[in-house]
Amino acid sequence: MTPVTRQEVLGLYRKIFRIAKNWQSASGQIEETIKEKQYIRSEARTLFRKNKNVTDAKMIKQCIEEYEARIEIGLHYNIPYPRPIHLPPMGLASKQGRAFRHQEKLRKFSKPIYLKSHDDIS
């Protein structure tokens, strides 16, 4: 990891914890605010620890983009949790064959960037 990338990652980590420190839930309830602050901190720790051994520059850049996207979405919608995606069910393809594999591939590629690592830790 280059020094510039290291500084960028550490800056992003600090930014997430500053956001958690000043977080207010949309409902304004104290219990919910505390719960959401704890979620933000634990999610950040989990994701950064999971990716601490990543050395490929392309993967590091992808992780940084994912974290930045999650921050922006969380601040915009005022929810710390990843927004769910609604993909159409795989109703037309049979459970085997080329059409099924093609639909699975399309579903995999249609997943937004902010959910790439979330499914791995859930």
PDB file of C-alpha atoms in Angstrom:
ATOM      1  CA  MET A   1       0.000   0.000   0.000  1.00  0.00           C
ATOM      2  CA  THR A   2       1.437   3.363  -0.970  1.00  0.00           C
ATOM      3  CA  PRO A   3       1.656   6.140   1.629  1.00  0.00           C
ATOM      4  CA  VAL A   4      -0.970   8.161  -0.236  1.00  0.00           C
ATOM      5  CA  THR A   5      -3.401   5.233  -0.251  1.00  0.00           C
ATOM      6  CA  ARG A   6      -2.697   4.547   3.417  1.00  0.00           C
ATOM      7  CA  GLN A   7      -3.460   8.172   4.297  1.00  0.00           C
ATOM      8  CA  GLU A   8      -6.642   8.048   2.239  1.00  0.00           C
ATOM      9  CA  VAL A   9      -7.838   4.869   3.985  1.00  0.00           C
ATOM     10  CA  LEU A  10      -7.005   6.192   7.460  1.00  0.00           C
ATOM     11  CA  GLY A  11      -8.708   9.486   6.644  1.00  0.00           C
ATOM     12  CA  LEU A  12     -11.806   7.608   5.526  1.00  0.00           C
ATOM     13  CA  TYR A  13     -11.767   5.564   8.748  1.00  0.00           C
ATOM     14  CA  ARG A  14     -11.545   8.753  10.846  1.00  0.00           C
ATOM     15  CA  LYS A  15     -14.316  10.359   8.790  1.00  0.00           C
ATOM     16  CA  ILE A  16     -16.638   7.437   9.501  1.00  0.00           C
ATOM     17  CA  PHE A  17     -15.993   7.686  13.235  1.00  0.00           C
ATOM     18  CA  ARG A  18     -16.580  11.461  13.170  1.00  0.00           C
ATOM     19  CA  ILE A  19     -19.898  10.851  11.412  1.00  0.00           C
ATOM     20  CA  ALA A  20     -20.807   8.252  14.056  1.00  0.00           C
ATOM     21  CA  LYS A  21     -19.929  10.685  16.838  1.00  0.00           C
ATOM     22  CA  ASN A  22     -22.264  13.369  15.462  1.00  0.00           C
ATOM     23  CA  TRP A  23     -24.987  11.038  14.161  1.00  0.00           C
ATOM     24  CA  GLN A  24     -28.638  11.799  14.883  1.00  0.00           C
ATOM     25  CA  SER A  25     -31.335   9.292  13.963  1.00  0.00           C
ATOM     26  CA  ALA A  26     -34.169  10.355  11.703  1.00  0.00           C
ATOM     27  CA  SER A  27     -36.721   9.726  14.467  1.00  0.00           C
ATOM     28  CA  GLY A  28     -34.800  11.801  16.995  1.00  0.00           C
ATOM     29  CA  GLN A  29     -35.146   9.192  19.741  1.00  0.00           C
ATOM     30  CA  ILE A  30     -32.109   8.827  21.979  1.00  0.00           C
ATOM     31  CA  GLU A  31     -32.226   5.011  22.085  1.00  0.00           C
ATOM     32  CA  GLU A  32     -32.393   4.759  18.333  1.00  0.00           C
ATOM     33  CA  THR A  33     -29.574   7.273  17.902  1.00  0.00           C
ATOM     34  CA  ILE A  34     -27.322   5.279  20.244  1.00  0.00           C
ATOM     35  CA  LYS A  35     -28.174   2.053  18.442  1.00  0.00           C
ATOM     36  CA  GLU A  36     -27.377   3.576  15.039  1.00  0.00           C
ATOM     37  CA  LYS A  37     -24.090   5.068  16.303  1.00  0.00           C
ATOM     38  CA  GLN A  38     -23.038   1.651  17.569  1.00  0.00           C
ATOM     39  CA  TYR A  39     -24.002   0.088  14.247  1.00  0.00           C
ATOM     40  CA  ILE A  40     -21.897   2.602  12.289  1.00  0.00           C
ATOM     41  CA  ARG A  41     -18.851   1.971  14.497  1.00  0.00           C
ATOM     42  CA  SER A  42     -19.155  -1.818  14.466  1.00  0.00           C
ATOM     43  CA  GLU A  43     -19.787  -1.925  10.702  1.00  0.00           C
ATOM     44  CA  ALA A  44     -16.724   0.241  10.041  1.00  0.00           C
ATOM     45  CA  ARG A  45     -14.511  -1.878  12.286  1.00  0.00           C
ATOM     46  CA  THR A  46     -15.749  -5.097  10.727  1.00  0.00           C
ATOM     47  CA  LEU A  47     -15.296  -3.967   7.127  1.00  0.00           C
ATOM     48  CA  PHE A  48     -11.894  -2.382   7.668  1.00  0.00           C
ATOM     49  CA  ARG A  49     -10.591  -5.412   9.571  1.00  0.00           C
ATOM     50  CA  LYS A  50     -11.936  -7.725   6.901  1.00  0.00           C
ATOM     51  CA  ASN A  51     -10.076  -5.795   4.192  1.00  0.00           C
ATOM     52  CA  LYS A  52      -6.877  -5.003   6.083  1.00  0.00           C
ATOM     53  CA  ASN A  53      -4.862  -7.626   4.174  1.00  0.00           C
ATOM     54  CA  VAL A  54      -5.938  -6.454   0.711  1.00  0.00           C
ATOM     55  CA  THR A  55      -2.828  -5.477  -1.246  1.00  0.00           C
ATOM     56  CA  ASP A  56      -4.097  -5.176  -4.806  1.00  0.00           C
ATOM     57  CA  ALA A  57      -4.362  -1.476  -5.723  1.00  0.00           C
ATOM     58  CA  LYS A  58      -7.505  -2.079  -7.795  1.00  0.00           C
ATOM     59  CA  MET A  59      -9.262  -3.852  -4.902  1.00  0.00           C
ATOM     60  CA  ILE A  60      -8.222  -1.129  -2.447  1.00  0.00           C
ATOM     61  CA  LYS A  61      -9.650   1.520  -4.770  1.00  0.00           C
ATOM     62  CA  GLN A  62     -12.881  -0.479  -5.108  1.00  0.00           C
ATOM     63  CA  CYS A  63     -13.201  -0.756  -1.311  1.00  0.00           C
ATOM     64  CA  ILE A  64     -12.618   2.978  -0.912  1.00  0.00           C
ATOM     65  CA  GLU A  65     -15.300   3.719  -3.512  1.00  0.00           C
ATOM     66  CA  GLU A  66     -17.710   1.380  -1.723  1.00  0.00           C
ATOM     67  CA  TYR A  67     -17.142   3.036   1.649  1.00  0.00           C
ATOM     68  CA  GLU A  68     -17.506   6.516   0.182  1.00  0.00           C
ATOM     69  CA  ALA A  69     -20.741   5.495  -1.547  1.00  0.00           C
ATOM     70  CA  ARG A  70     -22.126   4.101   1.706  1.00  0.00           C
ATOM     71  CA  ILE A  71     -21.200   7.312   3.532  1.00  0.00           C
ATOM     72  CA  GLU A  72     -22.893   9.499   0.929  1.00  0.00           C
ATOM     73  CA  ILE A  73     -26.032   7.359   0.824  1.00  0.00           C
ATOM     74  CA  GLY A  74     -26.206   7.225   4.621  1.00  0.00           C
ATOM     75  CA  LEU A  75     -25.858  10.983   4.967  1.00  0.00           C
ATOM     76  CA  HIS A  76     -28.291  11.696   2.143  1.00  0.00           C
ATOM     77  CA  TYR A  77     -31.077   9.397   3.352  1.00  0.00           C
ATOM     78  CA  ASN A  78     -30.168   9.768   7.052  1.00  0.00           C
ATOM     79  CA  ILE A  79     -30.004   6.004   7.557  1.00  0.00           C
ATOM     80  CA  PRO A  80     -26.821   4.157   8.498  1.00  0.00           C
ATOM     81  CA  TYR A  81     -27.933   0.827   7.082  1.00  0.00           C
ATOM     82  CA  PRO A  82     -27.304  -0.131   3.445  1.00  0.00           C
ATOM     83  CA  ARG A  83     -30.288   0.519   1.230  1.00  0.00           C
ATOM     84  CA  PRO A  84     -31.869  -2.721   0.035  1.00  0.00           C
ATOM     85  CA  ILE A  85     -32.048  -3.521  -3.636  1.00  0.00           C
ATOM     86  CA  HIS A  86     -35.017  -5.132  -5.274  1.00  0.00           C
ATOM     87  CA  LEU A  87     -34.111  -7.462  -8.074  1.00  0.00           C
ATOM     88  CA  PRO A  88     -36.809  -9.271 -10.017  1.00  0.00           C
ATOM     89  CA  PRO A  89     -37.242 -12.922  -9.111  1.00  0.00           C
ATOM     90  CA  MET A  90     -35.725 -15.535 -11.364  1.00  0.00           C
ATOM     91  CA  GLY A  91     -39.072 -16.814 -12.492  1.00  0.00           C
ATOM     92  CA  LEU A  92     -38.627 -17.470 -16.188  1.00  0.00           C
ATOM     93  CA  ALA A  93     -35.539 -19.653 -16.130  1.00  0.00           C
ATOM     94  CA  SER A  94     -35.592 -23.257 -15.071  1.00  0.00           C
ATOM     95  CA  LYS A  95     -33.289 -24.267 -12.216  1.00  0.00           C
ATOM     96  CA  GLN A  96     -30.642 -25.524 -14.613  1.00  0.00           C
ATOM     97  CA  GLY A  97     -29.259 -24.677 -17.989  1.00  0.00           C
ATOM     98  CA  ARG A  98     -27.846 -21.711 -19.773  1.00  0.00           C
ATOM     99  CA  ALA A  99     -30.747 -19.317 -19.092  1.00  0.00           C
ATOM    100  CA  PHE A 100     -30.439 -19.876 -15.336  1.00  0.00           C
ATOM    101  CA  ARG A 101     -26.687 -19.263 -15.357  1.00  0.00           C
ATOM    102  CA  HIS A 102     -27.215 -16.137 -17.452  1.00  0.00           C
ATOM    103  CA  GLN A 103     -29.824 -14.763 -15.012  1.00  0.00           C
ATOM    104  CA  GLU A 104     -27.544 -15.489 -12.041  1.00  0.00           C
ATOM    105  CA  LYS A 105     -24.711 -13.654 -13.775  1.00  0.00           C
ATOM    106  CA  LEU A 106     -26.937 -10.644 -14.478  1.00  0.00           C
ATOM    107  CA  ARG A 107     -28.093 -10.547 -10.843  1.00  0.00           C
ATOM    108  CA  LYS A 108     -24.488 -10.667  -9.650  1.00  0.00           C
ATOM    109  CA  PHE A 109     -23.447  -7.768 -11.883  1.00  0.00           C
ATOM    110  CA  SER A 110     -26.524  -5.689 -11.013  1.00  0.00           C
ATOM    111  CA  LYS A 111     -25.581  -5.465  -7.336  1.00  0.00           C
ATOM    112  CA  PRO A 112     -24.709  -1.848  -6.459  1.00  0.00           C
ATOM    113  CA  ILE A 113     -21.220  -0.972  -5.256  1.00  0.00           C
ATOM    114  CA  TYR A 114     -22.338  -0.121  -1.745  1.00  0.00           C
ATOM    115  CA  LEU A 115     -23.467  -3.707  -1.119  1.00  0.00           C
ATOM    116  CA  LYS A 116     -20.421  -5.578  -2.432  1.00  0.00           C
ATOM    117  CA  SER A 117     -18.919  -6.411   0.976  1.00  0.00           C
ATOM    118  CA  HIS A 118     -22.095  -6.217   3.051  1.00  0.00           C
ATOM    119  CA  ASP A 119     -23.325  -9.661   2.026  1.00  0.00           C
ATOM    120  CA  ASP A 120     -19.964 -11.189   2.939  1.00  0.00           C
ATOM    121  CA  ILE A 121     -20.214 -10.145   6.596  1.00  0.00           C
ATOM    122  CA  SER A 122     -23.955 -10.569   7.159  1.00  0.00           C
TER     123      SER A 122
END
